Short mmCIF file of C-alpha atoms in Angstrom, two decimals:
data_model
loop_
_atom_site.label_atom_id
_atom_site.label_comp_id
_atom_site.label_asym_id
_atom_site.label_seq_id
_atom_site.Cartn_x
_atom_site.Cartn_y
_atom_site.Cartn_z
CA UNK U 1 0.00 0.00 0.00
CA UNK U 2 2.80 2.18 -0.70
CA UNK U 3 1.24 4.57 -2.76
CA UNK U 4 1.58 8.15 -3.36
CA UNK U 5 -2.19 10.83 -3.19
CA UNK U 6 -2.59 12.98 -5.45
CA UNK U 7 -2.27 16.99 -4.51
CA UNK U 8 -5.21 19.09 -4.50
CA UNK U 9 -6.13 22.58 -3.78
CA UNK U 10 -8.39 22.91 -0.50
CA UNK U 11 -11.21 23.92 -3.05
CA UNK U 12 -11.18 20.86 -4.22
CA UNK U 13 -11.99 18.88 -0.36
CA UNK U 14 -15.24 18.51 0.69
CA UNK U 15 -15.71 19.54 4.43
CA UNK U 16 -16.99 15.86 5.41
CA UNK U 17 -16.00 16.38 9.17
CA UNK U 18 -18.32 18.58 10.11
CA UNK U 19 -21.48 17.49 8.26
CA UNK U 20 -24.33 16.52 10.42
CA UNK U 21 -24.92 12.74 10.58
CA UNK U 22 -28.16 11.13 9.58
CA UNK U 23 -29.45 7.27 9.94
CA UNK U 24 -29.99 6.10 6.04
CA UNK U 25 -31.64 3.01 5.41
CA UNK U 26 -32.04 1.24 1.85
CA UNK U 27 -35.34 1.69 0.28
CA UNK U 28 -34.49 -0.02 -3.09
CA UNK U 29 -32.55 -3.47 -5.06
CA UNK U 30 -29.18 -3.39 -5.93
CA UNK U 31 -26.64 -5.23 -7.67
CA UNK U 32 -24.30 -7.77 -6.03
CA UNK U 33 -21.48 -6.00 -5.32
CA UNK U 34 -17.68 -7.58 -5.93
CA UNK U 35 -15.76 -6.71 -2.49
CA UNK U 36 -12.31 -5.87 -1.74
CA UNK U 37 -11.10 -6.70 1.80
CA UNK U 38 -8.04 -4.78 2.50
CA UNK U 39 -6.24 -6.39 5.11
CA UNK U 40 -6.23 -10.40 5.85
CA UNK U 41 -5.95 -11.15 9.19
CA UNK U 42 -8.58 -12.25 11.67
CA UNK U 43 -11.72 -9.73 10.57
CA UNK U 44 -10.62 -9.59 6.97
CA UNK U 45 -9.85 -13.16 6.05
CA UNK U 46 -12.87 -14.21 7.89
CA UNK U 47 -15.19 -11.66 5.88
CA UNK U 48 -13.64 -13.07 2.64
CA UNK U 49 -14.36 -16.78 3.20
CA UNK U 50 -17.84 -16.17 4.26
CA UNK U 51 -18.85 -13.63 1.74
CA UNK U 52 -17.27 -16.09 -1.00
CA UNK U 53 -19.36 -18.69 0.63
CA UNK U 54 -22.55 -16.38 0.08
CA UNK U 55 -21.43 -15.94 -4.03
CA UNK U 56 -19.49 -12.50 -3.73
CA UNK U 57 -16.55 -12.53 -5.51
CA UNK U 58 -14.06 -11.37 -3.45
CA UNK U 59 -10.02 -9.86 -3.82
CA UNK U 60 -8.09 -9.89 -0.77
CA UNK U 61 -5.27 -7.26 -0.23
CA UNK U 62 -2.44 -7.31 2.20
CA UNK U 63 1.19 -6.31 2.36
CA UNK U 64 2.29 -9.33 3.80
CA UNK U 65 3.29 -11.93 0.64
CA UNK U 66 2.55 -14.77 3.19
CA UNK U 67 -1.50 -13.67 3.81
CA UNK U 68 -1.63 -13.68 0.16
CA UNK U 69 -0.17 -16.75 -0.99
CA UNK U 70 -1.80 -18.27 1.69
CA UNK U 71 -4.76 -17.23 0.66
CA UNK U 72 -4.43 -17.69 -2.95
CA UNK U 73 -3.61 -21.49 -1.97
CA UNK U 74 -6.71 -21.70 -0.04
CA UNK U 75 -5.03 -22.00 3.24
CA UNK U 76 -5.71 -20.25 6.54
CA UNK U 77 -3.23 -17.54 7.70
CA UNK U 78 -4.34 -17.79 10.66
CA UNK U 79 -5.78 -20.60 12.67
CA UNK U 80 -9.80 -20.54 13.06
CA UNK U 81 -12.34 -23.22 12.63
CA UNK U 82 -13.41 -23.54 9.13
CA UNK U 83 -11.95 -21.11 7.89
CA UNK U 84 -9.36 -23.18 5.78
CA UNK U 85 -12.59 -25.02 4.27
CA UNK U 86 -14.49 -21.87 3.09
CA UNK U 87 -11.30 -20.06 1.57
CA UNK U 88 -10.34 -23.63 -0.29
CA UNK U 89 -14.00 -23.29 -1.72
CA UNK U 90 -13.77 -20.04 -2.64
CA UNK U 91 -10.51 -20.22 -4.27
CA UNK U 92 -11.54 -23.52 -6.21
CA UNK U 93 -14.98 -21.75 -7.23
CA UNK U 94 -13.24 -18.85 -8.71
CA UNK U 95 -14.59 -16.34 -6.16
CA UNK U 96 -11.48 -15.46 -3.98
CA UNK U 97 -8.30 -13.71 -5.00
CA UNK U 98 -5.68 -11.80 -2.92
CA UNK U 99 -2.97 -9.28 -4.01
CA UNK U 100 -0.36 -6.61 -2.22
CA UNK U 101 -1.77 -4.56 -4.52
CA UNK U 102 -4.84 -2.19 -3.45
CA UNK U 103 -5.08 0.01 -6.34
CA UNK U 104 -5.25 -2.74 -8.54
CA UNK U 105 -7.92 -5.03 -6.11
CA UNK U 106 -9.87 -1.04 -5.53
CA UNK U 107 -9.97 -1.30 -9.42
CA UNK U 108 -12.14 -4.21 -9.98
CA UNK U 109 -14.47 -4.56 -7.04
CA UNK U 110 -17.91 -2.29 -6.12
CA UNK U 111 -17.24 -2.30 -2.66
CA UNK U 112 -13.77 -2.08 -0.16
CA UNK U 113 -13.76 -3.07 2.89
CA UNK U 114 -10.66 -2.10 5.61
CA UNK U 115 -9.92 -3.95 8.15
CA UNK U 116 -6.73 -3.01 8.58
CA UNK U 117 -4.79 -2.78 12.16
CA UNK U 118 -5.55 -0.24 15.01
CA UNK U 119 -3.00 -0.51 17.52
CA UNK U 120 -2.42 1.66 20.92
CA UNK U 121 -0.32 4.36 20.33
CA UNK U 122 2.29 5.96 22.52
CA UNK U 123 -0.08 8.01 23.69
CA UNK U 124 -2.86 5.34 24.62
CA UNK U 125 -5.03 6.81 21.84
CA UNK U 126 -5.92 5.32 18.45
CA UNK U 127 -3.08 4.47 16.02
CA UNK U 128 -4.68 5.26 12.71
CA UNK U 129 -2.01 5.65 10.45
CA UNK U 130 -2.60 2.47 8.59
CA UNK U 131 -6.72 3.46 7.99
CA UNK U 132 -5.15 6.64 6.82
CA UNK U 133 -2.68 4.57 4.37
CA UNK U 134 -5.54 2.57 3.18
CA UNK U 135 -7.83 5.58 2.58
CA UNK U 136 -4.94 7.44 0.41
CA UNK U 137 -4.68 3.89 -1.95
CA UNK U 138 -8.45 3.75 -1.85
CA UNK U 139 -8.73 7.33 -2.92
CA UNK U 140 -5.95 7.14 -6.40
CA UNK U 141 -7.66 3.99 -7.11
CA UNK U 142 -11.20 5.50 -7.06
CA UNK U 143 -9.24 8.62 -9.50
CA UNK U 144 -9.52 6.19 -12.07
CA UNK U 145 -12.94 4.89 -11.59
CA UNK U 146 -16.38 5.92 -13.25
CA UNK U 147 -18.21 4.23 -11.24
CA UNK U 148 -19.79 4.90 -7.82
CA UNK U 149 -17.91 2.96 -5.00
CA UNK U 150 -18.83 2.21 -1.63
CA UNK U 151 -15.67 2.19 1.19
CA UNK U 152 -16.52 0.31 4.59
CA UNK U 153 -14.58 0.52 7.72
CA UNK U 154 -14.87 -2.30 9.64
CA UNK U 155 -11.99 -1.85 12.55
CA UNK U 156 -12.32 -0.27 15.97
CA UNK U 157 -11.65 3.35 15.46
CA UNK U 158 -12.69 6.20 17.71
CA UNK U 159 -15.66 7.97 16.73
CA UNK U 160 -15.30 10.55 13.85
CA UNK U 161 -12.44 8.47 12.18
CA UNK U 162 -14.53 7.74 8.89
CA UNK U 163 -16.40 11.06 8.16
CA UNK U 164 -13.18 12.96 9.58
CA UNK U 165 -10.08 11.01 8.55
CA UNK U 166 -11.13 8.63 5.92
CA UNK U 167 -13.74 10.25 3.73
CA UNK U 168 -11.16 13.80 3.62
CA UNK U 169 -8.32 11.17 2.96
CA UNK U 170 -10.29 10.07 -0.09
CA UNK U 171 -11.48 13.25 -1.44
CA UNK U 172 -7.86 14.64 -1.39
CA UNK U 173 -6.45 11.05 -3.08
CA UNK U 174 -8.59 11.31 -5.89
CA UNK U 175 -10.54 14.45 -6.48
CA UNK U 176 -13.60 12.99 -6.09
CA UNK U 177 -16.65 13.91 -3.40
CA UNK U 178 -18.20 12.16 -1.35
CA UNK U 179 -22.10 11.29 -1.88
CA UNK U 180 -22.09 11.66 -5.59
CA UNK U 181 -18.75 9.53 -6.32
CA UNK U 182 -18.39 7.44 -3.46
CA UNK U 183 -20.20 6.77 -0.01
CA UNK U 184 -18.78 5.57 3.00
CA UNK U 185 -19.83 3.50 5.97
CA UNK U 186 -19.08 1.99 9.26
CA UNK U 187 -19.78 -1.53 10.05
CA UNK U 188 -18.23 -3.02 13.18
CA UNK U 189 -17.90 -6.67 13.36
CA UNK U 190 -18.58 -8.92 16.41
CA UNK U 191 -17.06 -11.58 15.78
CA UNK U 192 -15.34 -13.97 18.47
CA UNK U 193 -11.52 -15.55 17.51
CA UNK U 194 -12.03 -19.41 17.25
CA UNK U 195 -16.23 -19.30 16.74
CA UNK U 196 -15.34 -15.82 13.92
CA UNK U 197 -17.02 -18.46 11.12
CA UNK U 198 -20.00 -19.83 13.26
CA UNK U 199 -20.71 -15.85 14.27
CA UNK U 200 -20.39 -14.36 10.82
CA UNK U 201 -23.26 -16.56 9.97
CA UNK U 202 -25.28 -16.11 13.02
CA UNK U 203 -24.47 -12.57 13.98
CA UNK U 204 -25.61 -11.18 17.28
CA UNK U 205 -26.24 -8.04 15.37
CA UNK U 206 -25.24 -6.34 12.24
CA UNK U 207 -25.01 -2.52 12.67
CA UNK U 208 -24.38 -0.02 9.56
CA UNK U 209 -23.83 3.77 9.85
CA UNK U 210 -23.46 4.84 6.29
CA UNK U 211 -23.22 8.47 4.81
CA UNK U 212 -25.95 8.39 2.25
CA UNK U 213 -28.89 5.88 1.32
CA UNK U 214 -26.82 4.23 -1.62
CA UNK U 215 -24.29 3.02 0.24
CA UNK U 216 -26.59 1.97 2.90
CA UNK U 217 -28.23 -0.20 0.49
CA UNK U 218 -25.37 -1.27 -0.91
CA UNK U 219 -23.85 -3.18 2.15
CA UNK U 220 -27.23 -3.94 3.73
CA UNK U 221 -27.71 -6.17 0.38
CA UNK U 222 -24.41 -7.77 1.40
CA UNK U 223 -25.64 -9.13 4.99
CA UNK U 224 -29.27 -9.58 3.32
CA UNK U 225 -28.88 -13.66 3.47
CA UNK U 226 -26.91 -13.92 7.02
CA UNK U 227 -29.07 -10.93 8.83
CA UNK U 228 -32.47 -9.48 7.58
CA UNK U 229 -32.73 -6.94 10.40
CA UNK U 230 -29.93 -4.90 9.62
CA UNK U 231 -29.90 -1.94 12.64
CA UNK U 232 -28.89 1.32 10.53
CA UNK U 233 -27.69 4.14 12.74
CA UNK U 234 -25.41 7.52 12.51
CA UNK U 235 -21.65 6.47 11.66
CA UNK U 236 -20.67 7.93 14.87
CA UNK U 237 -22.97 5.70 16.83
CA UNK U 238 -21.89 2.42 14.65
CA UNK U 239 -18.49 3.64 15.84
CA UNK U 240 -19.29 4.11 19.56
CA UNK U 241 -21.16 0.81 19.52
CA UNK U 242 -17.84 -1.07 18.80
CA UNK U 243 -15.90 0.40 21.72
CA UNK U 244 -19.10 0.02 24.01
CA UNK U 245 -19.37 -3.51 23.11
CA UNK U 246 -15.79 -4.70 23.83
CA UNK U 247 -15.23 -1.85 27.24
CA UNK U 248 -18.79 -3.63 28.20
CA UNK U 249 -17.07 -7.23 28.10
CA UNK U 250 -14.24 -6.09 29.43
CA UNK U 251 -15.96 -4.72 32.53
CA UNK U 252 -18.13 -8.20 32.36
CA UNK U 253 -14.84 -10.46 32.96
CA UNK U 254 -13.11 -8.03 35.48
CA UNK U 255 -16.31 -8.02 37.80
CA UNK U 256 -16.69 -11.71 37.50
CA UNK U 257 -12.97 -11.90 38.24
CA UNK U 258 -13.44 -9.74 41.49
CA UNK U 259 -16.67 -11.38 42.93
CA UNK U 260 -13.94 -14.19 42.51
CA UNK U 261 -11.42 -13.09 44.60
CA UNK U 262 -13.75 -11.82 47.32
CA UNK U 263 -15.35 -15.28 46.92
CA UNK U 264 -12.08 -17.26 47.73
CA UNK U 265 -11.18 -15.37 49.92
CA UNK U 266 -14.06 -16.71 52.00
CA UNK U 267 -14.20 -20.17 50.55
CA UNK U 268 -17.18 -19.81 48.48
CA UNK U 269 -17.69 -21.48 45.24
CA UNK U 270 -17.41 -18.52 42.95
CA UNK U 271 -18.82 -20.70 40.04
CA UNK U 272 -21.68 -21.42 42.25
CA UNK U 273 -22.39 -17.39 43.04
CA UNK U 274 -22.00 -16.59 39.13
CA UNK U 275 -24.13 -19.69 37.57
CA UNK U 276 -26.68 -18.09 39.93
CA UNK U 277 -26.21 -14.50 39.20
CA UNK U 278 -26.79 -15.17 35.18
CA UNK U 279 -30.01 -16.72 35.71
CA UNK U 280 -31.48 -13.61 36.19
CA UNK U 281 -32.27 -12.80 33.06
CA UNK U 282 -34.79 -9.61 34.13
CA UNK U 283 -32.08 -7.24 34.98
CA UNK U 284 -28.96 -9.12 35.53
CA UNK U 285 -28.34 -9.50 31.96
CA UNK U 286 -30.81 -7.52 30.19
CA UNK U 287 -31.14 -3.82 29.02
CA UNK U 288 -32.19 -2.42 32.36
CA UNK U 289 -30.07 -0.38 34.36
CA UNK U 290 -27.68 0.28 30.78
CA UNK U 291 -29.81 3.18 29.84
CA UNK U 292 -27.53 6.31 30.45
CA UNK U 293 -29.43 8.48 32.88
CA UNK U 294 -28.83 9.80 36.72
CA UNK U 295 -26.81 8.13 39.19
CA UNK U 296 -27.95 5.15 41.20
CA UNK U 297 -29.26 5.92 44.54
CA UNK U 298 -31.79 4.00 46.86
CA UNK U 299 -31.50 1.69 50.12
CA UNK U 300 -29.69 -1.17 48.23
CA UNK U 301 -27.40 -0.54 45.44
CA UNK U 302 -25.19 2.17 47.39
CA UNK U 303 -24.96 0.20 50.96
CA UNK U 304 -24.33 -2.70 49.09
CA UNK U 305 -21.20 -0.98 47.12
CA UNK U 306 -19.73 0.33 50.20
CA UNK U 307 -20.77 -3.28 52.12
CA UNK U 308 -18.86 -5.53 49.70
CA UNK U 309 -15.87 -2.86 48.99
CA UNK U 310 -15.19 -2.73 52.78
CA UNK U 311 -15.42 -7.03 52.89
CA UNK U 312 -12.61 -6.47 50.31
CA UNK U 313 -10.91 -5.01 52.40
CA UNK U 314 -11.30 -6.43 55.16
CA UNK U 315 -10.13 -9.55 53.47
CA UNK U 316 -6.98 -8.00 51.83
CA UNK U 317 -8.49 -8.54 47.90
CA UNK U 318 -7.98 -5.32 45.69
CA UNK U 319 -11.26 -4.36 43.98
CA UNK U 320 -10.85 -1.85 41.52
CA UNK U 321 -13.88 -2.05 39.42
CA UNK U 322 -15.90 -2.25 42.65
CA UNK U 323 -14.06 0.42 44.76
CA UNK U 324 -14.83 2.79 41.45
CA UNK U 325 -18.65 2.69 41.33
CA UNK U 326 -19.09 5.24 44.23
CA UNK U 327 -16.59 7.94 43.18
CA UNK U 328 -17.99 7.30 39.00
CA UNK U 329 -21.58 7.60 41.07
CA UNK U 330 -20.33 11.03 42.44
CA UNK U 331 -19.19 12.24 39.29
CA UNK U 332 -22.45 12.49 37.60
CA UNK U 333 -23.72 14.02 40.35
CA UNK U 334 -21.06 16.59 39.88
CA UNK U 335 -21.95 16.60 36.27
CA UNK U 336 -25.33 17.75 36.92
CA UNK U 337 -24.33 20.01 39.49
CA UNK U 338 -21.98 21.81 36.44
CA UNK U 339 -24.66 21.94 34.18
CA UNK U 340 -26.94 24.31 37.18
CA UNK U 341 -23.95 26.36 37.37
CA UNK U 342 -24.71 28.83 34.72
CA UNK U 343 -28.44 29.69 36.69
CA UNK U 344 -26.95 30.58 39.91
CA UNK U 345 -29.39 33.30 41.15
CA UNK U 346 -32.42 31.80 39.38
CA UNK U 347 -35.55 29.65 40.16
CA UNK U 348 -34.79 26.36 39.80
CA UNK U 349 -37.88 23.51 40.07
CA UNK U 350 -36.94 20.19 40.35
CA UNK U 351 -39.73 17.75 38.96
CA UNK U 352 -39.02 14.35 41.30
CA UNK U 353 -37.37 13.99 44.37
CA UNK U 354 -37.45 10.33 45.26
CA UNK U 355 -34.55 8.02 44.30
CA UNK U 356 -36.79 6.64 40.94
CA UNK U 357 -40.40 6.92 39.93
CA UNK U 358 -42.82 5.05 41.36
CA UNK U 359 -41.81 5.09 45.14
CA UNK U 360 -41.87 7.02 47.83
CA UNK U 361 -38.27 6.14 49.13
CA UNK U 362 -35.68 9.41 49.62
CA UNK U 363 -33.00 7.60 50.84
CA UNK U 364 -29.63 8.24 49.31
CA UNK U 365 -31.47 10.27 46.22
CA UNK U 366 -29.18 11.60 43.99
CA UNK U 367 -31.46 14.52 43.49
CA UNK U 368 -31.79 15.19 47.24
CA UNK U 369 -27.69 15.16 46.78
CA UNK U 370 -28.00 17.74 43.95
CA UNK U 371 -30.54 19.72 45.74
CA UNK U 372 -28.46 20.12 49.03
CA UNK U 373 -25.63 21.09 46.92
CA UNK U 374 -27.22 23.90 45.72
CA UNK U 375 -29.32 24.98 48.82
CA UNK U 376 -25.65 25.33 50.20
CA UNK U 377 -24.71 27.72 47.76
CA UNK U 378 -27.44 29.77 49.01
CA UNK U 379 -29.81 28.57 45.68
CA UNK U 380 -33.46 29.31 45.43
CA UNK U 381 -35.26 25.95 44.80
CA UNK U 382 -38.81 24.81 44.46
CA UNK U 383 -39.71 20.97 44.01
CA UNK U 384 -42.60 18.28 43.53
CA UNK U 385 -42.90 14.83 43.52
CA UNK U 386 -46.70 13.25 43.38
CA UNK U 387 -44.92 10.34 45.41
CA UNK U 388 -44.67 12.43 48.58
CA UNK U 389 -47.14 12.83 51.38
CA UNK U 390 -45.75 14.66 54.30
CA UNK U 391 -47.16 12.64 57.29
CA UNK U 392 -45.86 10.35 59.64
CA UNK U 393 -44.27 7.78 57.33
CA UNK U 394 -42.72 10.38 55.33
CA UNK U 395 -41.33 12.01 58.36
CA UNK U 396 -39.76 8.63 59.23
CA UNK U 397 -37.82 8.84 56.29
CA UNK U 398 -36.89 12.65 56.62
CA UNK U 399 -35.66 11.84 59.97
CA UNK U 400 -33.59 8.91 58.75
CA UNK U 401 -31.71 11.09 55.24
CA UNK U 402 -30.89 14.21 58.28
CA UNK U 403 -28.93 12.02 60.41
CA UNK U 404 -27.34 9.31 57.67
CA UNK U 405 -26.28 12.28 55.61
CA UNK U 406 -25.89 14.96 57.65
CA UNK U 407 -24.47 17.37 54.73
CA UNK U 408 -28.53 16.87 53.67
CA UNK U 409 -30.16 17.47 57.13
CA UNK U 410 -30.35 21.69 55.84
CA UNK U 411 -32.47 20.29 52.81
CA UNK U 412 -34.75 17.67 55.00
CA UNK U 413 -35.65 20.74 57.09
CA UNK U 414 -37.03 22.70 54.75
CA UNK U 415 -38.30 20.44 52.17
CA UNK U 416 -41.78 20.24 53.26
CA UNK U 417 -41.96 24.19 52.75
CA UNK U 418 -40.59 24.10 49.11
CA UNK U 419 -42.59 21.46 47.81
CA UNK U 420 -45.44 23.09 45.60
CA UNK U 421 -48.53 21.12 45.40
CA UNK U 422 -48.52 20.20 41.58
CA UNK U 423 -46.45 20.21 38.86
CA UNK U 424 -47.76 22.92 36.98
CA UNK U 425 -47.18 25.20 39.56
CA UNK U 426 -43.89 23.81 40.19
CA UNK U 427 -43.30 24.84 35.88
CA UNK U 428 -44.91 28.14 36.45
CA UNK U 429 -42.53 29.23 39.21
CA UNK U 430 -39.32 28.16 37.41
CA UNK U 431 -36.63 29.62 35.56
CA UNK U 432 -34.77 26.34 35.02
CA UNK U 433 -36.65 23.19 35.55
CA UNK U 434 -34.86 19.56 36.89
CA UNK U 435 -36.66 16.46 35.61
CA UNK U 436 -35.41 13.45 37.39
CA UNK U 437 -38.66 11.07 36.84
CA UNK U 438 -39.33 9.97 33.28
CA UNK U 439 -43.29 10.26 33.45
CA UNK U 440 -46.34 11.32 31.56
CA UNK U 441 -46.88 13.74 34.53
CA UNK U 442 -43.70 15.58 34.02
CA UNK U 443 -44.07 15.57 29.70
CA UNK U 444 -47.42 17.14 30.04
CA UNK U 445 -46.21 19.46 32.68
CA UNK U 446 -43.19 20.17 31.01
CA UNK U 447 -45.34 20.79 27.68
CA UNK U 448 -46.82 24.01 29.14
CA UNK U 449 -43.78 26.04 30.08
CA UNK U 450 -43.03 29.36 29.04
CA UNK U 451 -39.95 29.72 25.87
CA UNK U 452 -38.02 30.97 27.90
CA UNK U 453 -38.00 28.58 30.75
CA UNK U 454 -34.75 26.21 30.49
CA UNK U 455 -34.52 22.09 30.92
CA UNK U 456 -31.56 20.40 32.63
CA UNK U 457 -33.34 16.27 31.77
CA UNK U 458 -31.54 13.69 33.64
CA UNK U 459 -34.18 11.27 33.21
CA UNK U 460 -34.46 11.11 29.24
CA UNK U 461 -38.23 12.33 28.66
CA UNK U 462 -37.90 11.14 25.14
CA UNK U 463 -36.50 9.10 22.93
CA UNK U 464 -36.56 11.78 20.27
CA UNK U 465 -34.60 14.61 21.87
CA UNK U 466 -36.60 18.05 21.23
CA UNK U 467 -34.81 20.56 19.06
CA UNK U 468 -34.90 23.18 21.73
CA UNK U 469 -31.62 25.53 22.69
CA UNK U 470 -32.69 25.66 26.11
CA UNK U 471 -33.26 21.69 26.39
CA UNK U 472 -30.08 19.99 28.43
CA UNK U 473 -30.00 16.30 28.43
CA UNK U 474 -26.99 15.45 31.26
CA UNK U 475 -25.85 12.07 28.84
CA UNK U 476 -27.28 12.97 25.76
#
């Protein structure tokens, strides 16, 4: 891939970094595409055995003379089940190739698809000097096209990388804009070394950010016999999905490796614990609680933190992961408390005090956190929550937040007295309004505010944000 870009003016570059990003999904039939996979090691030679097996005719490109021959031969570079099998098909039917030579494999195909390295830099960030290669080889090979071609980035990147590094890249290689000569896309894989094969064809998910409708139909026609329900997003959120996933599994074997340690450390079965722990399929491994939103609060999940990080202790076993979940807690309180900072002086309603919706329960409320953070500061705040009634029970409860946190026990004594009775009034006599409850209540409430009247949402109200200036979502 040792190939030179052509020069161009800056007239000629289209400013692709800083268009907004839209979802595009296909709407019509196209033709099956020949690919080009530009490197051949796990992601790439896997793609090209599979997509062979599914009738694409497919070129392979890699610098490495021992990828290609191996691939030419029908042999495995590298050592995953069945993979020898489908590139020894492919090869004897005709449909695989594989060359050091991009501009030449760019030249014949419809579609390219990198999956080239991404190693740590010296830094710790993203080493993208290879995608940046591949883009400038892509881009003089696309100079001497006609044709409209579709380039897919398939490797980890940080968001941004293909509307900001390899689309430009392109553009300056050949001349050429994107949208009317050539679309781009990202389209992380999921596959697992040593089950890549058995994955391809049974995907957990295929996700495609692409920057224009043809080149969303383009690939989704590509994954139309392994995956029907092709999830089409922005390209910055099929990027961020990629690092999610793999952070997420990360975090998965680090806390299983902890409850380990804690558990022999008190000769427990930790196998035991676990096997039990994944049988909960309601909201031990399921979607709830992975929403972003406000921090955790309650009379479980924070005692239990502290409970099992001081029985770590206690026991001499380091627990990182576990030790962080109160500070990373605290920091989103702190993020919301940031976000108030420009209204110092003004009204500010909360809409919600309890810990979630639904309950009556104050205790450790991360809004009853925020709330005496500003009181301190000398703040003028109103609040309601339908939840609360101010008699005995309630005073139980009051009693119990002033002496457990005593940094609160200013806010416990005069909440009763800024509580309004309703939540219109509580809109009516804002200036900035706090939603911490996602409810119907709150929307319609929230509806009926003056224009000028700011949101700080730490709830998510809806899933389709509102194109306000004076909306604040505290994740989103």
């Amino acid at each position: 891939m040792s190939v030179s870009p052509a020069v161009l003016n800056p007239a000629q570059m289209n400013d692709v970094g800083h268009q907004p990003q839209k979802t595009f999904a296909p709407s019509r039939d196209v033709e099956v595409p020949a690919i080009s996979v530009v490197g051949l090691g796990y992601v790439g030679a896997v793609s090209m055995a599979c997509l062979s097996h599914l009738g694409f005719r497919m070129v392979g490109v890699d610098i490495e003379m021992d990828k290609v021959e191996a691939i030419n031969e029908g042999r495995s570079p590298i050592v995953e089940d069945r993979l020898g099998e489908l590139l020894d098909e492919g090869v004897q039917g005709g449909l695989i190739a594989a060359t050091d030579n991009l501009v030449a494999a760019v030249m014949q195909t419809d579609v390219t698809m990198i999956s080239v390295g991404t190693p740590t830099a010296d830094d710790g960030s993203c080493d993208l000097s290879f995608v940046r290669k591949a883009s400038r080889a892509i881009g003089q090979a696309i100079s001497m096209k006609s044709s409209y071609h579709v380039i897919v980035l398939r490797c980890s990147v940080p968001p941004g990388t293909t509307l900001d590094v390899v689309a430009p890249e392109i553009e300056k290689a050949s001349g050429k804009r994107l949208g009317p000569d050539f679309g781009v896309c990202f389209n992380p894989e999921f596959l697992r070394e040593g089950v890549a094969v058995a994955d391809f064809f049974a995907p957990p998910k295929t996700v495609v950010g692409a920057s224009d409708e043809r080149a969303a139909e383009t690939v989704s026609s590509i994954y139309e016999a392994v995956d029907k329900k092709v999830i089409f997003t922005s390209i910055a959120a099929a990027e961020m999905v990629k690092y999610v996933d793999n952070v997420w599994h990360a975090t998965k074997v680090a806390f299983g490796n902890e409850v380990g340690r804690i558990c022999k450390a008190l000769d427990i079965d930790s196998h035991d614990v676990m096997d039990i722990f994944v049988q909960d399929k309601k909201l031990n491994l399921s979607p709830y609680y992975l929403k972003p939103g406000f921090a955790f609060g309650g009379s479980c999940l924070p005692k239990e933190v502290r409970a099992v990080g001081h029985l770590a202790g206690d026991l001499g076993v380091e627990v990182p992961l576990i030790d962080s979940l109160m500070p990373s807690n605290r920091s989103h309180i702190a993020q919301a408390v940031r976000m108030l900072a420009p209204y110092a002086g003004k009204r500010i309603g909360f809409l919600g005090l309890t810990f979630k919706p639904g309950t009556d329960d104050l205790r450790e409320s991360p809004t009853l956190d925020l709330m005496s953070h500003l009181l301190a500061n000398g703040e003028t705040l109103r609040a309601y929550d339908g939840n609360l009634d101010f008699g005995p029970m309630l005073q139980g409860q009051i009693e119990y937040v002033r002496h457990a946190v005593p940094r609160q026990a200013k806010l416990m004594d005069e909440l009763e007295a800024l509580t309004l009775p309703d939540a219109d009034a509580l809109v009516a006599n804002s200036d900035v309004i706090v939603v911490s409850h996602a409810t119907d209540e709150f929307r319609t409430a929230l509806a009926k505010r003056a224009p000028n009247v700011d949101v700080i949402d730490l709830a998510r109200l809806s899933r389709q944000l509102p194109e306000e200036k004076n909306y604040h979502g505290i994740a989103w």
